[in-house]
PDB file of C-alpha atoms in Angstrom:
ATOM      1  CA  UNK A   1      16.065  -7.595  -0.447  1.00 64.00           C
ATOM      2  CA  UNK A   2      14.086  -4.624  -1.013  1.00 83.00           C
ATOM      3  CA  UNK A   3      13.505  -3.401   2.977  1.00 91.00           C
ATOM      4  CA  UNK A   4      12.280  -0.291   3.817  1.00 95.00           C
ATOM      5  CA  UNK A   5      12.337   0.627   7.545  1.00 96.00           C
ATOM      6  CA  UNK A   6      10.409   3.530   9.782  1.00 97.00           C
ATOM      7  CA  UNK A   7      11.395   4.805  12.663  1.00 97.00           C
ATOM      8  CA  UNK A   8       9.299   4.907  15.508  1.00 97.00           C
ATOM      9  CA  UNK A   9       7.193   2.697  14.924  1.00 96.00           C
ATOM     10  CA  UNK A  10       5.057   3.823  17.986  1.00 96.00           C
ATOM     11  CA  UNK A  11       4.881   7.504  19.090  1.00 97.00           C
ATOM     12  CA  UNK A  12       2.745   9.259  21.542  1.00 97.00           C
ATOM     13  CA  UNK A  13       3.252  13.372  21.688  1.00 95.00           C
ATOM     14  CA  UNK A  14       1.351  16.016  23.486  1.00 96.00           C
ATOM     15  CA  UNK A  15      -0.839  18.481  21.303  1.00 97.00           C
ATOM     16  CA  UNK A  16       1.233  21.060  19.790  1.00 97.00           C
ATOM     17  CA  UNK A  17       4.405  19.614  19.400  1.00 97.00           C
ATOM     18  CA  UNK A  18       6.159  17.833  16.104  1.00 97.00           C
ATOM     19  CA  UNK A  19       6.990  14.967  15.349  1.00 97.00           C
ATOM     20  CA  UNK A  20       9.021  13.120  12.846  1.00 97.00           C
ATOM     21  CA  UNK A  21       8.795   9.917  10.949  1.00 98.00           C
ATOM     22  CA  UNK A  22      11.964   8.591   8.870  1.00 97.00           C
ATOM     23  CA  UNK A  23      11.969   6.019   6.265  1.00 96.00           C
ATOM     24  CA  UNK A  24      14.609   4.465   5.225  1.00 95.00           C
ATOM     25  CA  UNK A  25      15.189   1.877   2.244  1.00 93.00           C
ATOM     26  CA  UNK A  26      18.030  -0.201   3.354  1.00 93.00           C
ATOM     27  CA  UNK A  27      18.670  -2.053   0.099  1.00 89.00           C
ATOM     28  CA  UNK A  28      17.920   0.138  -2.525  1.00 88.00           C
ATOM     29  CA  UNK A  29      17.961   2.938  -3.525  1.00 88.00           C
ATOM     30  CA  UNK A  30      14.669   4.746  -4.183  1.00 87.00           C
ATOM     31  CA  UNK A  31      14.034   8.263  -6.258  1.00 83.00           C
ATOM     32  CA  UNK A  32      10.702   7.978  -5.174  1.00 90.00           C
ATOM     33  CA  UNK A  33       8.450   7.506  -1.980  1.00 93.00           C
ATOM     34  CA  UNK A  34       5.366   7.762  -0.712  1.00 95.00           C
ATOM     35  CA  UNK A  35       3.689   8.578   2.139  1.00 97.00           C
ATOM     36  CA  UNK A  36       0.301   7.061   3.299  1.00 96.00           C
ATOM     37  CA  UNK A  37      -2.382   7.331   6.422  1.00 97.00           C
ATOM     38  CA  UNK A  38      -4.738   5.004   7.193  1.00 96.00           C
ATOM     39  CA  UNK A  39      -7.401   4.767   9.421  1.00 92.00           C
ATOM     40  CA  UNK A  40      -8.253   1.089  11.512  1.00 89.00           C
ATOM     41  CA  UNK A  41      -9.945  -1.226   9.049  1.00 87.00           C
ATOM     42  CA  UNK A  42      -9.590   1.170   6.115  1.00 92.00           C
ATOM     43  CA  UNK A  43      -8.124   1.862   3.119  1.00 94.00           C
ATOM     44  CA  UNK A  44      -4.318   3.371   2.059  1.00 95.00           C
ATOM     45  CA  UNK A  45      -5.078   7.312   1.432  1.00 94.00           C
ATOM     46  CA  UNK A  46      -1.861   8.622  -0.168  1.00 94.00           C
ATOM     47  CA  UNK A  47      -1.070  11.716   0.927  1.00 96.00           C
ATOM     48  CA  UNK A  48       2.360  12.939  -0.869  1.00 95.00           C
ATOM     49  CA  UNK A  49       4.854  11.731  -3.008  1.00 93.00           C
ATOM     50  CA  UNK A  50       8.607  12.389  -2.222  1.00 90.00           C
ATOM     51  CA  UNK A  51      11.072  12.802  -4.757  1.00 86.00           C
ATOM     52  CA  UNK A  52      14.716  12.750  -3.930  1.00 83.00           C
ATOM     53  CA  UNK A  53      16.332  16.319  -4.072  1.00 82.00           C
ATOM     54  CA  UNK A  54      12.919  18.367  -5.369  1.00 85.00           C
ATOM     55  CA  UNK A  55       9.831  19.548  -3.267  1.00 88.00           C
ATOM     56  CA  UNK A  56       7.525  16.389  -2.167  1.00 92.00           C
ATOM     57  CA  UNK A  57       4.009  16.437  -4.303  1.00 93.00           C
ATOM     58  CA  UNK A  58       0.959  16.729  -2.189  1.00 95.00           C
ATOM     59  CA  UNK A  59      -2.524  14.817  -2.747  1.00 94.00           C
ATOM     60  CA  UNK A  60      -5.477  17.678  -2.670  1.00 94.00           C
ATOM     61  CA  UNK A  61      -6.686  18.266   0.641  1.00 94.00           C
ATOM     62  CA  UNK A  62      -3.090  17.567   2.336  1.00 95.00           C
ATOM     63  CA  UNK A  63      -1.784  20.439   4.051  1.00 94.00           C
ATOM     64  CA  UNK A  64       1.819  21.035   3.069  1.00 92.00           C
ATOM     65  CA  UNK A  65       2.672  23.075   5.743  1.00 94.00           C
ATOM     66  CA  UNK A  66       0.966  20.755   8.382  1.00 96.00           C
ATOM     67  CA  UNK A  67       2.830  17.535   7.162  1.00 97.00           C
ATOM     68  CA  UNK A  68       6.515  18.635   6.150  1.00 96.00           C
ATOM     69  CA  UNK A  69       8.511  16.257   4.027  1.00 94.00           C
ATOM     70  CA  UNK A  70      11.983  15.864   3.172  1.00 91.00           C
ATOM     71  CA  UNK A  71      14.037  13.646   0.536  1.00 88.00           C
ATOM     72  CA  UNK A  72      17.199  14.708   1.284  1.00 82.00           C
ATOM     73  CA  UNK A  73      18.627  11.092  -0.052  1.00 88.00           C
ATOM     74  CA  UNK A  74      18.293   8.211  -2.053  1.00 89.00           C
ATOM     75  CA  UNK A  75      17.187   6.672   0.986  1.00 92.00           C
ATOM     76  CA  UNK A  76      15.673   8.439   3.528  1.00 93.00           C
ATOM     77  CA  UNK A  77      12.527  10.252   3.674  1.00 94.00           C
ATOM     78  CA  UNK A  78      11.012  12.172   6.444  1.00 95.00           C
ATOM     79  CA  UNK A  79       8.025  13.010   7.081  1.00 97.00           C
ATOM     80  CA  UNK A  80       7.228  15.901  10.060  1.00 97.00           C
ATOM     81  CA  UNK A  81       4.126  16.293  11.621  1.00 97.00           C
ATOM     82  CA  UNK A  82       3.913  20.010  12.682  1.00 97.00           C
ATOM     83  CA  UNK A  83       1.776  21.232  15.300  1.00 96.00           C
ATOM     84  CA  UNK A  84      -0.057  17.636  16.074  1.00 96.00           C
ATOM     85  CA  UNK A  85      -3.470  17.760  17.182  1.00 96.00           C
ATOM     86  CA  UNK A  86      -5.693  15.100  18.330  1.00 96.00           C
ATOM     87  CA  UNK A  87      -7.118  14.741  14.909  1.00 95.00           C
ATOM     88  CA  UNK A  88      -3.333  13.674  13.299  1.00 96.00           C
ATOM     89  CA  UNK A  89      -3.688  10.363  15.069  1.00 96.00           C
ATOM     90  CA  UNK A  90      -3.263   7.924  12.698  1.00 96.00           C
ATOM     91  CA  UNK A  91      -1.004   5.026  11.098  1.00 97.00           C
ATOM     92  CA  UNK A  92       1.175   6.457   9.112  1.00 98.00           C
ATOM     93  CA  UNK A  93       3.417   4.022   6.245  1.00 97.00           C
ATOM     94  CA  UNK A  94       5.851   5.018   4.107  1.00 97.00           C
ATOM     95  CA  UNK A  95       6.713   3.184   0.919  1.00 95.00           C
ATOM     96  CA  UNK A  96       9.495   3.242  -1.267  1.00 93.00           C
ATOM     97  CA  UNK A  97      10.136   2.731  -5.393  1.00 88.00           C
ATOM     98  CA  UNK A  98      12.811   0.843  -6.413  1.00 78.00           C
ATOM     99  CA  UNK A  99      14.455   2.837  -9.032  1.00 70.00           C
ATOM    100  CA  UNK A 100      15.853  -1.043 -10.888  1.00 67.00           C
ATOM    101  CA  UNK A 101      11.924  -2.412 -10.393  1.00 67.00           C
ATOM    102  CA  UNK A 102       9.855   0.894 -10.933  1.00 66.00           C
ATOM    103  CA  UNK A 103       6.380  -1.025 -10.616  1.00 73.00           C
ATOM    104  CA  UNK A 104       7.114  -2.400  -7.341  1.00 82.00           C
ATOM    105  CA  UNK A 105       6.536  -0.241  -4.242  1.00 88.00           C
ATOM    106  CA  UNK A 106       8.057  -1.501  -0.853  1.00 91.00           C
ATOM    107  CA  UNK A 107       6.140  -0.684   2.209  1.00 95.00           C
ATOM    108  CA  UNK A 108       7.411   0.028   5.846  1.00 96.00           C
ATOM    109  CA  UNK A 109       5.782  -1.668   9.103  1.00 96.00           C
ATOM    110  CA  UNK A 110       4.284   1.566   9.020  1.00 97.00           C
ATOM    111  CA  UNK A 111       4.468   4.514  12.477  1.00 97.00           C
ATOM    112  CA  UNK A 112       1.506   4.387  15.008  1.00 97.00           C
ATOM    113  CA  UNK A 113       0.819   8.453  16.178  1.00 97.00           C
ATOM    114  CA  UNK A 114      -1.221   9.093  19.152  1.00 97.00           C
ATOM    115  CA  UNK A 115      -1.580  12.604  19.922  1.00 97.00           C
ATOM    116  CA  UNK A 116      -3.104  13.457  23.459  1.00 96.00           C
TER     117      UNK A 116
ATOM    118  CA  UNK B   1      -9.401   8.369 -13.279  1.00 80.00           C
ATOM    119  CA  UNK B   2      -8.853   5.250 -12.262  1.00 86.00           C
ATOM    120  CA  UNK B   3     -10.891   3.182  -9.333  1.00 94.00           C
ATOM    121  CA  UNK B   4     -10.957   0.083  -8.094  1.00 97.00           C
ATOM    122  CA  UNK B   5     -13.412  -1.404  -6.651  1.00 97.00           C
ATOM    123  CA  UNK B   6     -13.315  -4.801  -3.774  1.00 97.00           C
ATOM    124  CA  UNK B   7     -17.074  -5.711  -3.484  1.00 96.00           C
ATOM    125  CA  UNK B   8     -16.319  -8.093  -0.242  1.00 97.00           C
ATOM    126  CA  UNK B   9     -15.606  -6.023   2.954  1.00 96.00           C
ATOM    127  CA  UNK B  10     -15.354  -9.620   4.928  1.00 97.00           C
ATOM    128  CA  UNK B  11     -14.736 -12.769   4.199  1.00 97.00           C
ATOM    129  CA  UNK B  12     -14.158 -16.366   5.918  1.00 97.00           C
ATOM    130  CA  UNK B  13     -12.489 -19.651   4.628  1.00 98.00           C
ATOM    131  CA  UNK B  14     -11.530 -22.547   6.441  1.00 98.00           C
ATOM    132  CA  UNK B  15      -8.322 -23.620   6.295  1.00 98.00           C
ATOM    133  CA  UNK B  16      -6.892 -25.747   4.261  1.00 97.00           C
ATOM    134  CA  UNK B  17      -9.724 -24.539   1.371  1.00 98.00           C
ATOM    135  CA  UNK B  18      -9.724 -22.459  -1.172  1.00 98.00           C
ATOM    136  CA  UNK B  19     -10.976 -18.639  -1.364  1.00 98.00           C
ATOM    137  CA  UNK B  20     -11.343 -16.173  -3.915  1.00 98.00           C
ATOM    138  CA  UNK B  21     -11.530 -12.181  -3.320  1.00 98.00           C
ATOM    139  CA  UNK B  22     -12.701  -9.971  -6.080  1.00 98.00           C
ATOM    140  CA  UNK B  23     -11.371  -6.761  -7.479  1.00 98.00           C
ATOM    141  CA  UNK B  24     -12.811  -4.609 -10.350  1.00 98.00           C
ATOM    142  CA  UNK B  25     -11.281  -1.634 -11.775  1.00 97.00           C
ATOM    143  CA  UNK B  26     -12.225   1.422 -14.235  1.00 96.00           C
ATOM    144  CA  UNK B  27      -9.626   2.536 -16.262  1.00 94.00           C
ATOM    145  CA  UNK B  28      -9.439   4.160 -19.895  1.00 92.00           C
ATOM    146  CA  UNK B  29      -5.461   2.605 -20.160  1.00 91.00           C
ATOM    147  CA  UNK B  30      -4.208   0.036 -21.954  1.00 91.00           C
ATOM    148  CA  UNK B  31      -1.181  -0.980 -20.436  1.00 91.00           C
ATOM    149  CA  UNK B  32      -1.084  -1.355 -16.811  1.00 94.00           C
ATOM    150  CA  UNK B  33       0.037  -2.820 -13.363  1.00 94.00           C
ATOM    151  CA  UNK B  34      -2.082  -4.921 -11.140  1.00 96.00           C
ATOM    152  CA  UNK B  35      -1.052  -6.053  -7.480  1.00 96.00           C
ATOM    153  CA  UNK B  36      -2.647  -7.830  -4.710  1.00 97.00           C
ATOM    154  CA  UNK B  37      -1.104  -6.947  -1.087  1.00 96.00           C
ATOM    155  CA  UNK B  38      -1.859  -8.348   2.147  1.00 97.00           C
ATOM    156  CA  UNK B  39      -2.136  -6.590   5.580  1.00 96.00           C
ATOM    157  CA  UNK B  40      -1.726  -8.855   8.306  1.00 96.00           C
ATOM    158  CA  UNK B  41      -2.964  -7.737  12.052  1.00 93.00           C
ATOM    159  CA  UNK B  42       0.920  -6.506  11.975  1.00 92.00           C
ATOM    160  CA  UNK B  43       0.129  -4.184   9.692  1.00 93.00           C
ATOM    161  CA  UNK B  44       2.974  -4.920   7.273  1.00 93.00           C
ATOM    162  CA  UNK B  45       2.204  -4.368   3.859  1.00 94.00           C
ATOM    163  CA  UNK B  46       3.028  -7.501   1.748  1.00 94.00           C
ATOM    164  CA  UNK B  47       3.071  -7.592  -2.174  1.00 93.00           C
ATOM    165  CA  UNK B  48       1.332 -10.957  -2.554  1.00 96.00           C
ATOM    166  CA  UNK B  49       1.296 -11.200  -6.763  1.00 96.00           C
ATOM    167  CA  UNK B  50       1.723  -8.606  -9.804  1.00 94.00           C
ATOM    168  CA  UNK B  51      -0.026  -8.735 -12.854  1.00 95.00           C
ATOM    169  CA  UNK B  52       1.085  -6.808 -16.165  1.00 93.00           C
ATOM    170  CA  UNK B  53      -1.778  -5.911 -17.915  1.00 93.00           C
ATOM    171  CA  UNK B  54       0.174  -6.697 -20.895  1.00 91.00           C
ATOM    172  CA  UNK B  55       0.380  -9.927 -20.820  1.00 90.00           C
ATOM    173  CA  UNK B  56      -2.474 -12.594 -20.936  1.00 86.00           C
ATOM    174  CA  UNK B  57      -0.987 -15.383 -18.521  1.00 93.00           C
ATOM    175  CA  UNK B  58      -2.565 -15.180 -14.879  1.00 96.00           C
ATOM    176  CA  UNK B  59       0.400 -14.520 -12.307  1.00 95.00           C
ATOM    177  CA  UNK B  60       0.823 -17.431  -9.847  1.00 96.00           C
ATOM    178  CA  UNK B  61       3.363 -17.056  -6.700  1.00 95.00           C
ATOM    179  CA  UNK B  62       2.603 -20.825  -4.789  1.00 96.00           C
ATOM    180  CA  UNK B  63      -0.739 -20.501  -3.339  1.00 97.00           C
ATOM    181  CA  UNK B  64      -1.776 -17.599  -4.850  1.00 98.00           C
ATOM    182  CA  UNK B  65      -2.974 -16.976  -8.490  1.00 97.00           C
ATOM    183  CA  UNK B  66      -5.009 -14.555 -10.052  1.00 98.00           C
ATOM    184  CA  UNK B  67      -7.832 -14.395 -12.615  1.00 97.00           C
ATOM    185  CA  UNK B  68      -7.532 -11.512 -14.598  1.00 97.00           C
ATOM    186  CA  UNK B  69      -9.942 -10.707 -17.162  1.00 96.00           C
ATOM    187  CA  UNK B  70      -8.850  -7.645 -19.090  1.00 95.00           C
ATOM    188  CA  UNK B  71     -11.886  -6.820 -21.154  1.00 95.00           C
ATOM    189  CA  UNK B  72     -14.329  -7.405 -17.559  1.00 96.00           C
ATOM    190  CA  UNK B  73     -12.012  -5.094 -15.798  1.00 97.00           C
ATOM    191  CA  UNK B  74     -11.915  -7.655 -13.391  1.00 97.00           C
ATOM    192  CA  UNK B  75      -8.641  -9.128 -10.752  1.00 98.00           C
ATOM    193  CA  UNK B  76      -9.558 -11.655  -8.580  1.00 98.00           C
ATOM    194  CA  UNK B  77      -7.158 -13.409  -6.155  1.00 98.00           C
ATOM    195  CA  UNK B  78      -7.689 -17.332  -5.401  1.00 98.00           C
ATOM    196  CA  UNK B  79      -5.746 -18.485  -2.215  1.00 98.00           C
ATOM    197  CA  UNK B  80      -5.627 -21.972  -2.580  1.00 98.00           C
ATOM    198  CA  UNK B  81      -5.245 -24.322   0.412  1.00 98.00           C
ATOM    199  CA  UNK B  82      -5.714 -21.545   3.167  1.00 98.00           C
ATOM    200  CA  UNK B  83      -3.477 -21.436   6.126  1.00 98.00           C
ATOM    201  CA  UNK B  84      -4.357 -19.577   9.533  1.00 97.00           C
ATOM    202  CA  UNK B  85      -1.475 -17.160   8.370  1.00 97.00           C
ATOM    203  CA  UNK B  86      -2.845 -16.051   5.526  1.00 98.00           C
ATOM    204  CA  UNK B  87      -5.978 -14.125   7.640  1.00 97.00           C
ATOM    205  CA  UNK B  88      -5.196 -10.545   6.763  1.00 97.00           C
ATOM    206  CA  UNK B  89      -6.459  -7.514   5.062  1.00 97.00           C
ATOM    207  CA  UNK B  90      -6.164  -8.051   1.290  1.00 98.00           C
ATOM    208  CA  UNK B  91      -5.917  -4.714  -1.448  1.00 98.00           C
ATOM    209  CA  UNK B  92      -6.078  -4.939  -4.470  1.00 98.00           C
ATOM    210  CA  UNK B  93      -4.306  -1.860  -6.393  1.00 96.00           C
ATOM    211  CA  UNK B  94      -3.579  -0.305  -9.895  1.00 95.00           C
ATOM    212  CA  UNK B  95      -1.209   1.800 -11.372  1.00 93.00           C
ATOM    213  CA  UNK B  96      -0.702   2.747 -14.599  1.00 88.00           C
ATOM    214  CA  UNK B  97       2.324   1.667 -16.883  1.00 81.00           C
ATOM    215  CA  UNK B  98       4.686   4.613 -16.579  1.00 77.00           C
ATOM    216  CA  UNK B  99       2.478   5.973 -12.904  1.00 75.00           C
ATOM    217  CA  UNK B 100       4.018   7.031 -10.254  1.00 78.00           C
ATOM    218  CA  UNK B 101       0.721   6.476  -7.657  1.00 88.00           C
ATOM    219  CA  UNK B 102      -0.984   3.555  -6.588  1.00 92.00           C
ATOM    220  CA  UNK B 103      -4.839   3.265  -6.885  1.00 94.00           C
ATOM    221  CA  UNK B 104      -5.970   1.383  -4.033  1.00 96.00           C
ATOM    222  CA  UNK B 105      -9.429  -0.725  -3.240  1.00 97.00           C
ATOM    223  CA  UNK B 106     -11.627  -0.498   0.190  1.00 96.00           C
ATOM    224  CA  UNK B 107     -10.164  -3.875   0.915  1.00 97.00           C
ATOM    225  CA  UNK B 108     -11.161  -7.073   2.368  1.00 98.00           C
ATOM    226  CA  UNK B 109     -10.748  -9.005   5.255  1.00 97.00           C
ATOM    227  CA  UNK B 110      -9.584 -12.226   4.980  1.00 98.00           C
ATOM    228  CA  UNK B 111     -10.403 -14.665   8.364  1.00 98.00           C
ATOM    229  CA  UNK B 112      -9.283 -18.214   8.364  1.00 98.00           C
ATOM    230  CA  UNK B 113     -10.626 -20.555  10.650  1.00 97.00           C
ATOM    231  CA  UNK B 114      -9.255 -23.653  11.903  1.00 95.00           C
TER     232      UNK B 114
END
């Protein structure tokens, strides 16, 4: 139990364009997730938390506009990279909250972004 | 707020011994969560153990146990009888009891050698 999926897991885009990540929980159903970048051999920087149905909450220093993200359901969240520049290549995980096991966050295999 | 703190960027066991990793943390709370998760060269994120801060027995899960020392701030993970699978990045990571976030450390990176 308790699997949370992304989708790609590998992207690569040309500068300018958007792109989207989706995460999925595919077991549960979670009010709450999270999304995450993190650069090779470095730590988890959170960079907004998604509630289902209400506006995501961004970390300071996250643009809002630049990194869209939408709860729509108890189990999806997606997360839209607008206008990627080289600089927005990252990893990218998502993780979700199980709503029965609130101190538990599940993590996704996480979405590799390489913008040329 | 809250930090936490892995002193150990790398580390190397051989396997079939046993390793500890270190974790402090600063935090004015009383009740809290602790977690150890691993990062293997996959780069899934694996909850390894969970500690409530709330209660004085050290989590075990197999291999893995924990010493936590509430009043040193301190959360250290002891992999006992290390396996070439377990080489990964470990975090260690807070949250508090009704948090929404998790805190997490620089981590450290586990290598097992045969």
């Amino acid at each position: 139990g308790a699997v949370v999926s992304q989708h790609p897991s590998w992207v690569i885009c040309k500068s300018g364009t958007s792109v989207k990540i989706e995460c999925r929980s595919l077991d549960f159903q979670a009010t709450t997730m999270f999304w995450y970048r993190q650069f090779p051999k470095q730590s988890l920087m959170l960079m907004a938390t998604s509630n289902e149905g209400s506006k995501a909450t961004y970390e300071q220093g996250v643009e809002k506009d630049k990194f869209l993200i939408n709860h729509a359901s108890l189990t999806l969240s997606t997360l839209t990279v607008t206008s990627a520049h080289p600089e927005d290549s990252s990893f990218y995980i998502c993780s979700a909250r199980d709503g029965g096991n609130v101190e538990t966050q599940y993590f996704g295999p996480g979405t590799r972004l390489l913008v040329l | 707020a809250q930090t936490v703190t892995q002193s150990q960027p790398e580390m190397s066991v051989q396997e079939a011994e046993t390793v500890t990793l270190s974790c402090t943390y600063d935090t004015s709370e009383n009740n809290y969560y602790l977690f150890w998760y691993k990062q293997p060269p996959s780069r899934q994120m694996i909850l390894v153990i969970r500690q409530e801060a709330y209660k004085q027995q050290n989590a075990t899960e197999n291999r893995f146990s924990v010493n936590f020392q509430k009043a040193a701030k301190s959360f250290s993970l002891k992999i006992s009888d290390s396996q070439l699978g377990d080489t990964a990045m470990y975090f260690c990571a807070f949250m508090t009891l009704y948090g929404n976030k998790l805190v997490f450390g620089a981590g450290t990176i586990l290598r097992v050698k045969s």
